[in-house]
XYZ file of C-alpha atoms in Angstrom:
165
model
C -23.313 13.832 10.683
C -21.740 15.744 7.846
C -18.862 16.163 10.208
C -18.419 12.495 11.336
C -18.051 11.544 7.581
C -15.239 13.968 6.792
C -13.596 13.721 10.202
C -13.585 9.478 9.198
C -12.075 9.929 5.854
C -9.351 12.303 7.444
C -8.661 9.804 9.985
C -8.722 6.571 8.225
C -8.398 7.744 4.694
C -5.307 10.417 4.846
C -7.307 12.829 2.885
C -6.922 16.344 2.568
C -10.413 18.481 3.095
C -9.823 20.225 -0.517
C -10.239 16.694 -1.620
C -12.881 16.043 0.482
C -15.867 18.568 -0.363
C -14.757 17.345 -4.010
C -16.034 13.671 -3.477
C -19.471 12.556 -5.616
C -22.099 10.138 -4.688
C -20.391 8.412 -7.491
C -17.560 7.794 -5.111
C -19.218 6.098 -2.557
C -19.708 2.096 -4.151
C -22.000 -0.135 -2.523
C -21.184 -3.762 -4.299
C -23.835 -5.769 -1.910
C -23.043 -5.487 1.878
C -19.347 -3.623 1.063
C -19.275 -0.436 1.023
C -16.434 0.853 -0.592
C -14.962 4.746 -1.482
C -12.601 6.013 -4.491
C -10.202 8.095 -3.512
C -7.127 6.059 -6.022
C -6.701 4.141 -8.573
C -8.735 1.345 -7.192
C -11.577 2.035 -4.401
C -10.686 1.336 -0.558
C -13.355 -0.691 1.445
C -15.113 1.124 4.215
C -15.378 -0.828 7.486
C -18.618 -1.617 8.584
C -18.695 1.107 11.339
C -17.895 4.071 9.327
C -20.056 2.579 6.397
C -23.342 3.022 8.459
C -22.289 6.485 8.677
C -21.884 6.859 5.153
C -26.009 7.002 5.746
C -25.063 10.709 5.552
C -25.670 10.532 1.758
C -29.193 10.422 2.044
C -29.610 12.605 4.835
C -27.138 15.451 2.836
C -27.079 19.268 4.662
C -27.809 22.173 2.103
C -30.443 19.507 -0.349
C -33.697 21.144 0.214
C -32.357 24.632 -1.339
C -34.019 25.625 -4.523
C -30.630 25.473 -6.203
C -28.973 22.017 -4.924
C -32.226 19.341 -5.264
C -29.937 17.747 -7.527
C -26.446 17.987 -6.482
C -24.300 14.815 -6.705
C -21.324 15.997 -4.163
C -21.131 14.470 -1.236
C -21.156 17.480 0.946
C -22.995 20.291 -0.855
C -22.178 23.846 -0.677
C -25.035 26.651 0.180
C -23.681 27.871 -3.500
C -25.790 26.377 -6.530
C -23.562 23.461 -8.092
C -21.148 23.844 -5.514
C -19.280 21.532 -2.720
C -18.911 22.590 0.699
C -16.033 25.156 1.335
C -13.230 23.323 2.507
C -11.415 26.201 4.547
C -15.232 26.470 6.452
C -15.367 22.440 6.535
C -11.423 22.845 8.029
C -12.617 24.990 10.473
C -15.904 23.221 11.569
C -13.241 19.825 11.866
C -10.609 21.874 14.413
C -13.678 22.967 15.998
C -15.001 19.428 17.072
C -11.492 18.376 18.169
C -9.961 17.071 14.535
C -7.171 19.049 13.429
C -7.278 18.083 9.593
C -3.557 19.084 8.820
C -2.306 17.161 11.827
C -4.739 14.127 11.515
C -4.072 13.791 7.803
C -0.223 13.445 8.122
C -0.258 11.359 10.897
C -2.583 9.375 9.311
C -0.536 8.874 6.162
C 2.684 8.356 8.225
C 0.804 4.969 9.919
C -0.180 3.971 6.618
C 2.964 4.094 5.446
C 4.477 2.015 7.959
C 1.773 -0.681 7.506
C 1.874 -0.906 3.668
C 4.245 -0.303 0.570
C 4.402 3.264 -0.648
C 3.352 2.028 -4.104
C -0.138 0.895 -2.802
C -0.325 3.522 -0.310
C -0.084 5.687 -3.350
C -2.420 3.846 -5.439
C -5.312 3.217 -2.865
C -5.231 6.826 -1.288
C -4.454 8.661 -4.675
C -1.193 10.159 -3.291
C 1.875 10.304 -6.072
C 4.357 7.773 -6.067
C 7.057 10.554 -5.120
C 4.587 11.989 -2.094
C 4.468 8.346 -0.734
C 7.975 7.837 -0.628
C 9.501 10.508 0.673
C 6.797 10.323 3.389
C 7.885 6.621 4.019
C 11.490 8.094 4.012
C 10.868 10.635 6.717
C 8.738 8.123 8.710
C 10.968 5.779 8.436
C 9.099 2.545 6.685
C 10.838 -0.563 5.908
C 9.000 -1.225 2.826
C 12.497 0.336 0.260
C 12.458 -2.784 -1.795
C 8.838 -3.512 -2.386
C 8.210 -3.734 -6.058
C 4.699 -3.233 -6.970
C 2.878 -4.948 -9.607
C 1.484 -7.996 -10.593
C 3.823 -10.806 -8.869
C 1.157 -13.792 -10.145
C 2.413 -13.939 -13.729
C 6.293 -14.685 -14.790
C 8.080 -12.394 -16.764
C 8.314 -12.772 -20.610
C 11.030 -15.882 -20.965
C 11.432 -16.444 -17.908
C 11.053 -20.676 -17.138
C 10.832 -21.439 -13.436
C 14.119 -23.805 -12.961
C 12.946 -27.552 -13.600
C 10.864 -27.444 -16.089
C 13.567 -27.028 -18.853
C 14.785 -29.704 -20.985
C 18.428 -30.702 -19.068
């Protein structure tokens, strides 16, 4: 199961294993019936799927050790206080048929192509400057998004018509 997790966030999620083994239980949200994962600025929603596999939490590998009954990382390590070995979670990945490195950049390229940079950026927690030159060499169409908050006007700015003529 451990395996079908981190293989998910690869896929969907763009993220690198080192980043990975370093998620918390803390990370995972459950606000009612959406599940929902930080990995930026603001936390991504899980699809309904993939968030009955995020079961895995209670059913964590390496818990009933005498030094991780307490652990909050997602994926434990065998080592007291420490996540699971990301070269060895790598490895296990390539073994069942993900190749992380390849899954992860192809993974941010459609992304990229789907959404601004700016919130790629955000959601995922890639930098800004990671996200674009990824959209450049993928060749996105999103150059003259501008990200922000478009609800509110800027300060003395009158929409055209409501002046005094």
């Amino acid at each position: 199961m451990r395996l079908r997790v981190a293989g998910v966030i690869v896929l969907l999620y763009a993220q690198p294993v080192s980043r990975i083994v370093r998620l918390t239980l803390d990370d995972v949200i459950r606000d009612g019936d959406t599940v929902l994962l930080r990995l930026g600025e603001s936390p991504s929603p899980i699809p309904e799927p993939v968030a009955d596999l995020l079961e895995h939490i209670a059913h964590r590998d390496n818990m009933n050790t005498a030094t991780n009954p307490a652990s909050r990382w997602l994926f434990p390590g065998r080592r007291a206080g420490q996540p699971f070995r990301p070269d060895h979670l790598s490895a296990l990945l390539n073994e069942i048929g993900i190749p992380a490195v390849a899954a992860r950049g192809a993974a941010i390229r459609q992304q990229l192509l789907d959404m601004p940079a700016a919130v790629v950026a955000d959601v995922l927690g890639y930098h800004h400057k990671t996200a674009t030159r990824l959209r450049n060499e993928t060749g996105g169409t999103w150059s003259r998004y501008a990200p922000g908050d478009h609800g509110r006007s800027p300060a003395g700015w009158t929409p055209r018509g409501t002046g005094d003529s």
